[in-house]
XYZ file of C-alpha atoms in Angstrom:
688
model
C 67.278 -13.652 -15.063
C 66.520 -11.512 -12.013
C 63.264 -10.431 -13.598
C 62.228 -14.023 -14.229
C 63.009 -14.970 -10.637
C 60.943 -12.030 -9.429
C 58.003 -13.151 -11.580
C 58.310 -16.666 -10.220
C 58.137 -15.304 -6.707
C 55.068 -13.203 -7.453
C 53.185 -16.005 -9.169
C 52.055 -17.808 -6.003
C 51.221 -14.445 -4.406
C 48.824 -13.566 -7.212
C 47.041 -16.907 -7.148
C 46.807 -16.734 -3.370
C 45.325 -13.261 -3.541
C 42.760 -14.363 -6.135
C 41.674 -17.246 -3.911
C 41.468 -14.898 -0.938
C 39.267 -12.536 -2.920
C 36.980 -15.418 -3.824
C 36.551 -16.321 -0.186
C 36.004 -12.700 0.920
C 32.484 -12.645 -0.550
C 31.510 -15.589 1.616
C 32.893 -14.102 4.819
C 30.986 -11.648 6.957
C 33.617 -9.205 8.157
C 33.234 -6.028 10.119
C 35.015 -2.856 9.041
C 38.110 -3.441 11.143
C 38.865 -6.993 9.868
C 38.249 -5.778 6.324
C 40.742 -2.985 6.794
C 43.200 -5.481 8.262
C 42.710 -7.799 5.294
C 43.356 -4.930 2.921
C 46.562 -3.903 4.700
C 48.049 -7.409 4.980
C 51.258 -8.033 3.123
C 51.621 -11.035 0.851
C 53.091 -13.170 3.597
C 50.229 -12.286 5.925
C 47.701 -13.245 3.276
C 49.398 -16.585 2.757
C 49.283 -17.173 6.508
C 45.565 -16.273 6.616
C 44.789 -18.584 3.729
C 46.689 -21.451 5.367
C 44.756 -21.011 8.619
C 41.420 -21.015 6.792
C 42.335 -24.221 5.007
C 43.426 -25.793 8.301
C 40.128 -24.826 9.912
C 38.231 -26.312 6.998
C 40.247 -29.529 7.188
C 39.477 -29.721 10.925
C 35.715 -29.646 10.161
C 34.934 -26.014 11.015
C 32.380 -24.664 8.511
C 33.637 -21.085 8.508
C 31.622 -20.206 5.400
C 28.286 -20.685 7.231
C 29.378 -19.382 10.610
C 30.001 -15.970 9.066
C 33.064 -15.131 11.187
C 36.753 -15.756 11.110
C 38.183 -18.613 13.096
C 40.061 -17.385 16.121
C 43.823 -17.699 16.286
C 43.643 -19.956 19.337
C 41.418 -22.410 17.508
C 43.528 -22.485 14.373
C 47.020 -22.356 15.902
C 48.851 -25.468 14.806
C 50.600 -27.456 17.547
C 54.321 -27.860 17.205
C 54.012 -31.642 17.081
C 51.387 -31.560 14.391
C 52.111 -32.959 10.976
C 52.878 -30.486 8.236
C 49.835 -29.142 6.466
C 49.002 -30.742 3.125
C 49.435 -28.918 -0.106
C 46.698 -26.335 -0.542
C 43.989 -27.431 -2.907
C 41.026 -25.518 -4.192
C 37.809 -26.266 -2.341
C 35.361 -28.252 -4.474
C 32.656 -26.079 -5.977
C 29.223 -26.808 -4.556
C 26.919 -28.575 -6.902
C 23.157 -28.995 -7.148
C 20.509 -26.760 -5.610
C 22.860 -25.554 -2.848
C 24.761 -23.431 -5.385
C 21.635 -21.558 -6.436
C 20.262 -18.456 -4.731
C 17.347 -18.977 -2.390
C 14.900 -18.992 -4.028
C 16.366 -19.695 -7.479
C 15.060 -17.642 -10.417
C 15.233 -18.553 -14.101
C 14.161 -16.583 -17.196
C 11.307 -18.251 -19.060
C 10.999 -16.092 -22.148
C 10.509 -12.361 -22.683
C 8.736 -10.766 -19.735
C 8.532 -14.056 -17.780
C 10.487 -15.590 -14.938
C 10.274 -18.810 -12.946
C 10.746 -18.901 -9.179
C 11.287 -22.197 -7.365
C 10.284 -21.735 -3.728
C 11.328 -24.375 -1.198
C 8.956 -24.938 1.697
C 8.614 -21.917 4.019
C 10.902 -19.801 1.845
C 9.940 -16.389 0.493
C 10.714 -14.090 -2.414
C 10.548 -10.382 -1.516
C 10.356 -7.971 -4.426
C 9.368 -4.491 -5.547
C 7.439 -3.689 -8.704
C 4.306 -5.056 -10.325
C 3.769 -8.471 -11.858
C 1.202 -11.170 -12.480
C 1.675 -14.199 -10.227
C 0.614 -17.684 -11.317
C 1.165 -20.731 -9.111
C 2.069 -23.610 -11.435
C 2.696 -26.164 -8.712
C 2.168 -26.198 -4.958
C 0.737 -23.309 -2.947
C 1.979 -19.811 -2.145
C 0.703 -16.899 -0.093
C 0.916 -13.189 -0.942
C -0.172 -10.597 1.634
C -2.263 -13.223 3.408
C -4.056 -14.473 0.269
C -3.401 -18.072 -0.754
C -2.825 -18.922 -4.424
C -2.917 -22.604 -5.310
C -2.105 -24.450 -8.489
C -4.917 -24.272 -11.013
C -6.269 -20.959 -9.677
C -6.349 -17.854 -11.908
C -3.331 -15.544 -11.748
C -3.307 -12.531 -9.442
C -1.988 -9.034 -10.112
C 0.419 -7.996 -7.343
C 1.624 -4.435 -6.692
C 4.651 -4.001 -4.420
C 5.316 -0.273 -4.065
C 8.025 1.716 -2.306
C 5.370 3.788 -0.521
C 4.505 0.729 1.592
C 6.214 -2.412 2.848
C 7.406 -4.665 0.055
C 5.379 -7.802 -0.571
C 6.688 -11.344 -0.287
C 5.639 -14.510 -2.100
C 5.843 -17.240 0.552
C 5.715 -20.962 -0.074
C 3.286 -22.508 2.413
C 2.667 -26.075 3.496
C -0.027 -27.863 1.534
C -1.605 -31.246 2.046
C -0.554 -33.973 -0.339
C -1.067 -37.745 -0.282
C 1.985 -39.747 0.618
C 4.064 -40.062 -2.518
C 7.676 -40.672 -3.315
C 9.847 -37.898 -4.689
C 9.840 -39.624 -8.057
C 6.031 -39.623 -8.175
C 5.957 -35.951 -7.169
C 8.345 -35.089 -9.965
C 6.243 -37.023 -12.478
C 3.111 -35.174 -11.371
C 4.838 -31.777 -11.476
C 6.287 -32.499 -14.923
C 2.804 -33.293 -16.247
C 1.399 -30.041 -14.834
C 4.220 -27.931 -16.258
C 4.146 -29.410 -19.749
C 1.442 -26.991 -20.963
C 3.197 -23.914 -19.520
C 6.940 -24.379 -20.046
C 9.360 -25.646 -22.631
C 11.611 -28.671 -22.193
C 14.675 -26.792 -20.913
C 12.697 -24.981 -18.219
C 11.057 -28.215 -17.083
C 14.430 -29.963 -16.879
C 15.856 -27.098 -14.791
C 12.911 -27.285 -12.395
C 13.107 -31.056 -12.069
C 16.852 -30.866 -11.409
C 16.272 -28.506 -8.466
C 12.965 -30.014 -7.346
C 12.392 -30.713 -3.656
C 9.355 -32.184 -1.861
C 6.570 -29.710 -0.960
C 8.182 -26.944 -2.997
C 6.155 -24.428 -5.006
C 6.744 -23.232 -8.564
C 5.627 -19.716 -9.461
C 5.489 -17.949 -12.798
C 6.025 -14.158 -12.734
C 4.836 -12.262 -15.806
C 5.128 -8.661 -16.869
C 2.023 -6.648 -16.012
C 0.820 -3.480 -17.678
C -2.324 -1.719 -16.454
C -3.755 1.650 -17.552
C -3.747 2.934 -13.976
C -0.078 2.113 -13.353
C 0.950 3.462 -16.754
C -0.896 6.706 -16.005
C 0.708 6.989 -12.567
C 4.296 6.480 -13.663
C 3.887 8.772 -16.678
C 4.043 11.784 -14.337
C 7.530 13.077 -13.512
C 8.651 12.097 -10.048
C 6.255 9.143 -9.732
C 8.191 6.558 -11.716
C 9.994 5.573 -8.493
C 6.780 4.351 -6.852
C 7.135 0.760 -8.040
C 10.740 0.218 -9.182
C 13.787 2.272 -8.268
C 16.746 1.890 -10.577
C 20.036 1.673 -8.742
C 23.536 0.802 -9.968
C 24.302 -2.862 -9.566
C 27.605 -4.661 -9.936
C 26.063 -8.101 -10.319
C 24.492 -8.485 -13.760
C 23.448 -12.113 -14.040
C 20.615 -14.088 -15.592
C 18.419 -13.562 -12.525
C 18.808 -9.787 -12.663
C 18.016 -9.730 -16.380
C 14.997 -12.016 -15.947
C 13.471 -9.963 -13.124
C 14.135 -6.724 -14.957
C 12.276 -8.013 -18.009
C 9.298 -8.756 -15.765
C 9.476 -5.282 -14.218
C 10.495 -6.182 -10.672
C 13.625 -6.473 -8.574
C 14.557 -8.677 -5.652
C 14.532 -6.939 -2.272
C 16.037 -7.811 1.066
C 13.860 -9.773 3.420
C 14.015 -7.035 6.042
C 12.226 -4.663 3.636
C 9.248 -6.988 3.414
C 6.091 -6.926 5.493
C 6.521 -8.317 9.000
C 3.570 -8.781 11.341
C 3.899 -9.205 15.079
C 2.759 -12.299 16.909
C -0.148 -10.396 18.475
C -1.354 -9.277 15.022
C -1.196 -12.833 13.641
C -2.980 -14.170 16.713
C -5.731 -11.557 16.351
C -6.234 -12.462 12.689
C -6.441 -16.154 13.476
C -9.128 -15.503 16.079
C -11.141 -13.210 13.791
C -10.975 -15.633 10.859
C -12.172 -18.463 13.114
C -15.138 -16.402 14.330
C -16.030 -15.307 10.786
C -16.038 -18.873 9.454
C -18.647 -20.088 11.925
C -22.127 -20.998 10.717
C -23.696 -17.648 11.619
C -20.419 -15.782 11.794
C -20.969 -12.144 10.841
C -18.777 -10.283 13.320
C -18.487 -6.509 13.217
C -14.777 -5.747 13.621
C -13.730 -2.189 14.467
C -10.013 -1.417 14.075
C -8.687 1.609 15.951
C -5.405 3.134 17.062
C -3.222 6.178 16.583
C -1.553 7.197 13.332
C 1.050 5.031 11.584
C 0.628 1.890 13.666
C -0.447 -0.420 10.824
C -4.254 -0.328 10.891
C -4.659 -0.201 7.099
C -2.070 -2.941 6.561
C -3.849 -5.106 9.117
C -7.179 -4.525 7.365
C -5.820 -5.550 3.965
C -4.182 -8.658 5.368
C -7.346 -9.570 7.275
C -9.510 -9.124 4.155
C -7.233 -11.472 2.214
C -7.223 -14.022 5.019
C -11.030 -13.970 5.170
C -11.348 -14.344 1.394
C -9.417 -17.615 1.665
C -12.415 -19.066 3.507
C -15.492 -16.984 2.616
C -16.726 -15.389 -0.601
C -17.046 -11.728 0.425
C -16.276 -9.219 3.169
C -17.981 -5.893 3.878
C -15.816 -2.862 4.580
C -16.907 0.429 6.180
C -14.448 3.274 5.575
C -14.516 5.944 8.300
C -10.997 7.333 7.781
C -11.361 10.487 5.697
C -7.684 11.177 5.083
C -6.368 7.733 4.098
C -9.213 5.913 2.365
C -8.644 2.397 1.057
C -10.893 1.947 -1.988
C -12.056 5.468 -2.879
C -10.528 8.927 -3.325
C -9.932 10.780 -0.036
C -12.663 12.629 1.831
C -15.278 9.858 1.570
C -17.222 7.634 3.950
C -18.174 4.469 2.105
C -19.450 0.917 2.417
C -18.067 -1.723 0.059
C -18.535 -5.422 -0.577
C -15.091 -6.920 -1.258
C -14.939 -10.125 -3.298
C -11.378 -9.979 -4.690
C -8.075 -9.931 -2.801
C -6.300 -6.662 -2.013
C -2.713 -7.103 -3.222
C -1.341 -3.584 -3.287
C -1.572 -0.045 -1.892
C -4.875 1.887 -2.081
C -4.086 3.711 -5.319
C -3.898 0.386 -7.187
C -7.394 -0.888 -6.278
C -9.906 1.967 -6.525
C -13.380 0.402 -6.572
C -17.029 1.394 -6.813
C -18.675 1.367 -3.371
C -22.058 0.002 -2.489
C -22.852 3.327 -0.810
C -20.692 6.447 -0.525
C -21.032 9.995 0.796
C -18.574 12.764 -0.030
C -17.565 14.571 3.171
C -15.185 16.814 1.246
C -12.347 17.184 3.764
C -9.483 14.940 4.931
C -10.372 15.501 8.617
C -13.521 16.132 10.643
C -12.159 18.152 13.566
C -14.329 21.166 12.756
C -17.589 19.333 12.066
C -17.822 16.074 13.973
C -21.610 16.118 14.133
C -21.962 15.958 10.350
C -19.364 13.173 10.327
C -21.480 11.112 12.731
C -24.640 11.720 10.701
C -22.942 10.547 7.499
C -21.714 7.359 9.172
C -25.270 6.663 10.339
C -26.535 7.128 6.806
C -23.916 4.846 5.226
C -24.067 2.196 7.970
C -27.821 1.835 7.446
C -27.082 -0.013 4.164
C -25.187 -2.814 5.909
C -27.315 -5.984 5.533
C -25.437 -8.147 8.062
C -24.878 -10.987 5.598
C -21.078 -11.070 5.841
C -18.379 -9.934 8.274
C -17.862 -6.182 8.482
C -14.489 -4.489 8.971
C -14.625 -0.862 10.137
C -11.592 1.343 9.553
C -11.314 4.397 11.813
C -9.181 7.528 11.886
C -5.865 7.888 13.696
C -7.218 10.825 15.692
C -7.487 9.257 19.152
C -6.554 12.142 21.441
C -8.835 14.661 23.170
C -12.059 14.964 21.161
C -10.936 12.209 18.803
C -11.079 9.645 21.616
C -14.554 10.822 22.621
C -15.679 10.582 19.000
C -14.320 7.033 18.823
C -16.368 6.114 21.906
C -19.452 7.473 20.140
C -18.673 5.304 17.110
C -18.344 2.182 19.256
C -21.739 2.873 20.816
C -23.312 3.662 17.475
C -21.932 0.758 15.429
C -21.942 -1.795 18.287
C -18.978 -3.901 17.096
C -18.560 -7.455 18.324
C -14.741 -7.105 18.311
C -12.567 -4.034 18.796
C -8.964 -4.422 17.596
C -6.883 -1.736 19.308
C -3.375 -1.021 18.036
C -0.642 0.428 20.200
C 3.024 1.161 19.692
C 5.934 2.286 21.795
C 6.296 5.380 19.606
C 2.607 6.361 19.594
C 0.746 8.436 22.136
C -0.853 6.745 25.099
C -4.369 5.498 24.511
C -6.472 3.807 27.225
C -7.701 0.289 26.586
C -11.227 0.517 25.184
C -12.701 -2.280 27.254
C -16.508 -2.567 27.488
C -16.393 -1.207 31.041
C -14.307 1.787 29.976
C -16.676 2.603 27.110
C -19.700 2.285 29.422
C -18.208 4.581 32.054
C -16.924 7.320 29.708
C -18.879 10.167 28.173
C -18.490 10.479 24.444
C -18.599 13.613 22.357
C -22.366 13.300 21.826
C -23.357 10.418 24.095
C -23.326 9.948 27.839
C -21.934 7.157 29.946
C -24.094 4.254 31.028
C -24.390 5.533 34.603
C -25.492 9.003 33.483
C -27.971 7.500 31.050
C -29.449 5.480 33.918
C -29.667 8.536 36.175
C -31.325 10.750 33.558
C -33.536 8.085 32.081
C -31.897 8.599 28.681
C -32.271 5.690 26.271
C -29.664 4.750 23.717
C -32.427 4.447 21.146
C -32.765 8.238 21.185
C -29.254 8.514 19.780
C -29.878 5.881 17.094
C -33.458 6.651 16.216
C -32.362 8.147 12.891
C -30.499 4.933 12.025
C -32.534 3.231 9.311
C -31.976 -0.505 9.016
C -33.037 -2.823 6.263
C -36.596 -4.151 6.317
C -35.598 -7.559 7.656
C -33.707 -5.889 10.520
C -36.664 -3.763 11.692
C -38.507 -6.829 12.974
C -35.523 -7.892 15.091
C -33.945 -4.737 16.500
C -30.215 -4.713 17.173
C -29.196 -5.388 20.744
C -26.236 -3.206 21.741
C -24.102 -5.582 23.788
C -20.508 -5.390 24.902
C -17.582 -6.102 22.617
C -14.448 -8.172 22.920
C -11.244 -6.140 23.024
C -8.212 -7.510 21.151
C -4.986 -5.607 21.806
C -2.309 -5.670 19.109
C 1.222 -4.449 19.702
C 2.599 -2.856 16.551
C 6.262 -2.859 15.631
C 6.276 -1.096 12.257
C 9.528 0.610 11.302
C 7.868 3.550 9.598
C 9.759 6.577 8.370
C 7.078 9.159 9.138
C 7.749 11.830 11.706
C 5.531 14.643 12.973
C 7.382 16.913 10.550
C 6.954 14.934 7.346
C 3.709 13.083 8.158
C 1.418 15.639 6.535
C 3.485 15.858 3.354
C 3.684 12.056 3.152
C -0.093 11.745 3.607
C -0.618 14.418 0.943
C 1.419 12.323 -1.501
C -0.720 9.259 -0.751
C -3.915 11.278 -1.258
C -2.627 12.562 -4.587
C -1.778 9.003 -5.636
C -5.322 7.902 -4.760
C -6.770 10.671 -6.945
C -4.416 9.741 -9.797
C -5.358 6.085 -9.364
C -9.013 7.046 -9.766
C -8.281 9.165 -12.848
C -6.356 6.226 -14.303
C -9.738 4.610 -15.002
C -10.150 7.152 -17.822
C -7.305 5.577 -19.788
C -7.949 3.087 -22.603
C -7.059 -0.548 -21.952
C -3.588 -1.873 -22.660
C -1.949 -2.058 -25.242
C -3.473 1.216 -26.454
C -1.243 4.226 -25.715
C -1.926 6.648 -22.896
C -4.149 9.598 -23.648
C -3.491 12.879 -21.782
C -6.429 14.243 -19.836
C -6.677 17.319 -22.050
C -7.111 14.983 -25.032
C -10.218 13.275 -23.604
C -13.719 14.475 -24.464
C -15.598 15.793 -21.397
C -19.314 15.609 -20.711
C -21.340 18.795 -21.186
C -23.667 19.474 -18.270
C -26.162 22.385 -18.418
C -26.232 24.864 -15.544
C -29.868 24.093 -14.760
C -29.325 20.300 -14.630
C -27.279 20.211 -11.422
C -27.066 22.097 -8.125
C -23.808 23.407 -6.668
C -22.432 23.462 -3.139
C -19.001 24.380 -1.745
C -18.499 22.153 1.305
C -15.346 23.356 3.000
C -15.723 27.154 2.904
C -18.218 29.985 2.624
C -17.985 31.416 -0.872
C -19.875 34.429 -2.167
C -22.418 33.543 -4.877
C -20.567 35.741 -7.348
C -17.405 33.638 -6.890
C -18.971 30.177 -6.913
C -18.049 29.434 -10.515
C -14.441 30.465 -9.887
C -14.313 27.913 -7.081
C -15.880 25.159 -9.192
C -13.699 25.614 -12.261
C -10.647 23.306 -12.436
C -11.752 21.575 -9.217
C -12.271 18.041 -7.994
C -16.053 17.587 -7.803
C -18.250 14.914 -6.284
C -21.021 13.703 -8.574
C -23.970 13.259 -6.235
C -27.666 12.468 -6.256
C -30.048 14.458 -4.055
C -33.733 13.814 -3.535
C -34.804 17.334 -4.485
C -35.772 18.020 -8.087
C -33.611 20.767 -9.580
C -35.041 20.760 -13.091
C -37.574 23.548 -12.508
C -35.023 26.353 -12.658
C -34.514 28.341 -15.839
C -30.855 29.246 -16.299
C -28.749 28.515 -13.243
C -26.336 28.060 -11.672
C -28.395 26.515 -8.886
C -26.852 27.023 -5.438
C -27.628 24.972 -2.317
C -27.843 26.747 1.019
C -26.791 23.669 3.043
C -24.612 20.650 2.410
C -26.851 17.635 1.824
C -26.175 14.108 3.046
C -26.632 12.271 -0.212
C -25.251 9.418 -2.296
C -22.053 10.112 -4.217
C -21.868 8.170 -7.484
C -18.318 9.116 -8.394
C -15.908 11.961 -9.018
C -14.671 14.105 -11.834
C -12.772 17.210 -12.868
C -14.559 20.370 -13.927
C -12.337 21.036 -16.939
C -13.951 24.310 -17.837
C -17.101 26.422 -17.736
C -18.711 27.821 -20.879
C -20.460 31.008 -19.824
C -22.042 31.626 -23.236
C -23.676 28.217 -23.558
C -23.982 27.893 -19.756
C -22.353 24.479 -19.599
C -20.016 22.661 -17.224
C -17.366 20.470 -18.862
C -16.920 17.413 -16.605
C -14.263 14.749 -17.099
C -15.156 11.557 -15.216
C -14.840 7.744 -15.513
C -18.436 7.274 -14.268
C -20.590 5.461 -16.803
C -23.258 7.411 -18.740
C -25.981 5.280 -17.146
C -24.946 6.446 -13.681
C -24.455 10.040 -14.805
C -28.139 10.303 -15.644
C -28.860 10.163 -11.899
C -26.414 12.951 -10.985
C -28.100 16.242 -10.105
C -25.638 17.798 -7.644
C -21.966 18.814 -7.742
C -20.115 19.068 -4.420
C -16.743 20.816 -4.195
C -14.572 20.141 -1.138
C -11.037 20.646 0.112
C -9.670 17.649 -1.851
C -7.606 19.167 -4.632
C -6.379 17.908 -7.980
C -2.668 16.964 -7.876
C -0.484 19.675 -9.345
C 1.200 17.213 -11.701
C -2.133 16.952 -13.543
C -1.862 20.642 -14.424
C 1.876 20.895 -14.952
C 2.919 17.553 -16.480
C 0.363 16.683 -19.156
C 1.996 15.514 -22.391
C 1.282 17.283 -25.638
C 0.583 20.754 -24.272
C 1.698 23.610 -26.472
C 2.041 27.250 -25.549
C 0.767 28.607 -22.256
C -0.386 25.926 -19.826
C -3.891 26.753 -18.567
C -4.495 27.361 -14.848
C -0.785 27.997 -14.167
C 0.925 31.351 -13.700
C 4.110 32.801 -12.251
C 2.518 36.222 -11.714
C 1.189 35.563 -8.247
C 0.551 38.228 -5.607
C 1.515 36.935 -2.167
C 0.276 40.115 -0.505
C -3.352 39.202 -1.013
C -5.142 37.800 2.070
C -5.068 34.003 2.015
C -2.352 33.861 -0.648
C -0.037 31.747 1.490
C -0.515 28.090 2.329
C -2.343 28.945 5.549
C -4.591 31.955 5.861
C -3.084 34.459 8.250
C 0.235 32.627 8.449
C 3.346 34.681 9.023
C 5.911 35.210 6.343
C 8.584 32.549 6.348
C 11.995 32.511 4.738
C 10.607 30.314 1.959
C 7.703 32.687 1.299
C 10.006 35.697 1.084
C 12.266 33.770 -1.263
C 9.317 32.909 -3.501
C 8.478 36.582 -3.784
C 11.883 37.203 -5.295
C 11.953 33.971 -7.352
C 8.286 33.040 -7.894
C 7.395 29.423 -8.602
C 4.549 28.395 -10.935
C 1.231 28.687 -9.114
C -2.231 27.439 -9.967
C -5.058 29.820 -10.634
C -8.673 29.450 -11.714
C -10.001 31.011 -14.885
C -13.492 30.938 -16.355
C -13.515 30.195 -20.072
């Protein structure tokens, strides 16, 4: 009997505790109140529950306020009537009970997202986005109903992307008419149950998006390497397995917090609005130069601006002057491209063929700025001034880098200069037209000194060859309009890890380019050693090592197992007998693509080149340039299907040789001494 009475006493306590646990998820408590809630005795929990119910009965919406009601506000007066019997709060019904935005599985590898007006869905991963109803915007590009789907890549190496529902014009209709129209549009895409779910949660001016699983050869090739599978989706333990989680996982994405998504400052949005307005004018072909120090958001701004412009015009020209972090090509290139499709991902997901490209061969130009300027002249001469031009510059804006930037402004004569600044970046003076006129550049003089010496700007640009239609009307070098943008990016790079982080991005760009060698989906991946290379005779191409002076007897060692630029020079190299043919100077010539020198056959005197360049283009290649851009080590160490000894890799490495360490002449570090005792696999070059 005592046991039964004890159970009767504990019954209300257990139900009270269960109700309290249900309400805990809706409360936003700091650590101290949570500790207090955990240490409350059963009577204290009953008292807390009674006060919450009293506050709710008084009209205080404590669920939305996110904080506990104070004791003074909930203390019951002595003359007050006794509190009513506690009753469970009615469960919310309708769209309010769904997550914002609600997600529903729509078959294997498909998910539906219902986006209310001005709501967003932030995610990581890759998927194909189709707007079934309404209008959404991804990374500045607008996708409307009836338009073709877009492939979206939201990687962990950059800010996560967000699908935002935007306002769209619609004739005045009742909600019933809107539902009827939406139901007719969805009939060809969805089954009856999915349409009923959407109509039940339908709201005016909402947008309906279909997310589908996306498989591309480039992404499959990237994530096949160990350590790179985290780039798009990171698996983490979750305690909430529901239909939404299962649906998104089948697509290949996961929902992210809004704070992890891309956020642009007001000054950046204002600058874009002004530039889009200027570009959409009748004769609007502005030349927009974007500059600023490292890690302030220049590349992100450029991608967003390209997408915004493509909403209104058909194409945008892009001049890449940043050697280390290129956008559409492997690193070490200066290129001019005509962009006609939106850019919805990081650089390694949209490698494209440029209109004109020169291989500089190094990720920086600090040791040879003059050649850098000459290459930019050569590439810029192909710009036809038929569409807006966006110029991306390096983040080197201190000392000589600032002087070089002034030279670029004088050479390219932009109509708008977008200058980024941040509270965490180094000071950079505002590049107003007066400042540029009064400052000496690295190779040019200020306007006052030019006037005193009688020096004409045409002398500096006389080697700049314009198109035929431009020769009749020479370019007038006028002042530019400066647009200052304050950046507020929460980047994780520091001076210590910046170089390693940039090296990872360069390796991803090279892997993204090599992904073009893979067969189309659904065919399985083919390892690089399983692909058939092209055989190139010694006497068909000339060789040049760009970044270092190499003895002629060691040239082939440097070329073997290297990243090579496939170039076209004007000189005829077919008159030589055997080869190899060596160039004494680095030419400024067109680069048609890149490849890997897989091996060198000394008996047959052949180079074995692995490249995605088409055979038609390869017929024009007569020069191989080797620079400081290296093949990622995972290409050597992580190829599937290798048996026995892996070529080009050894553990027998002599660190005592000059130049054996990472930096020539560098002192021994603790890590180097440790590697001598426990050597790690190292790459070496071997002639077949």
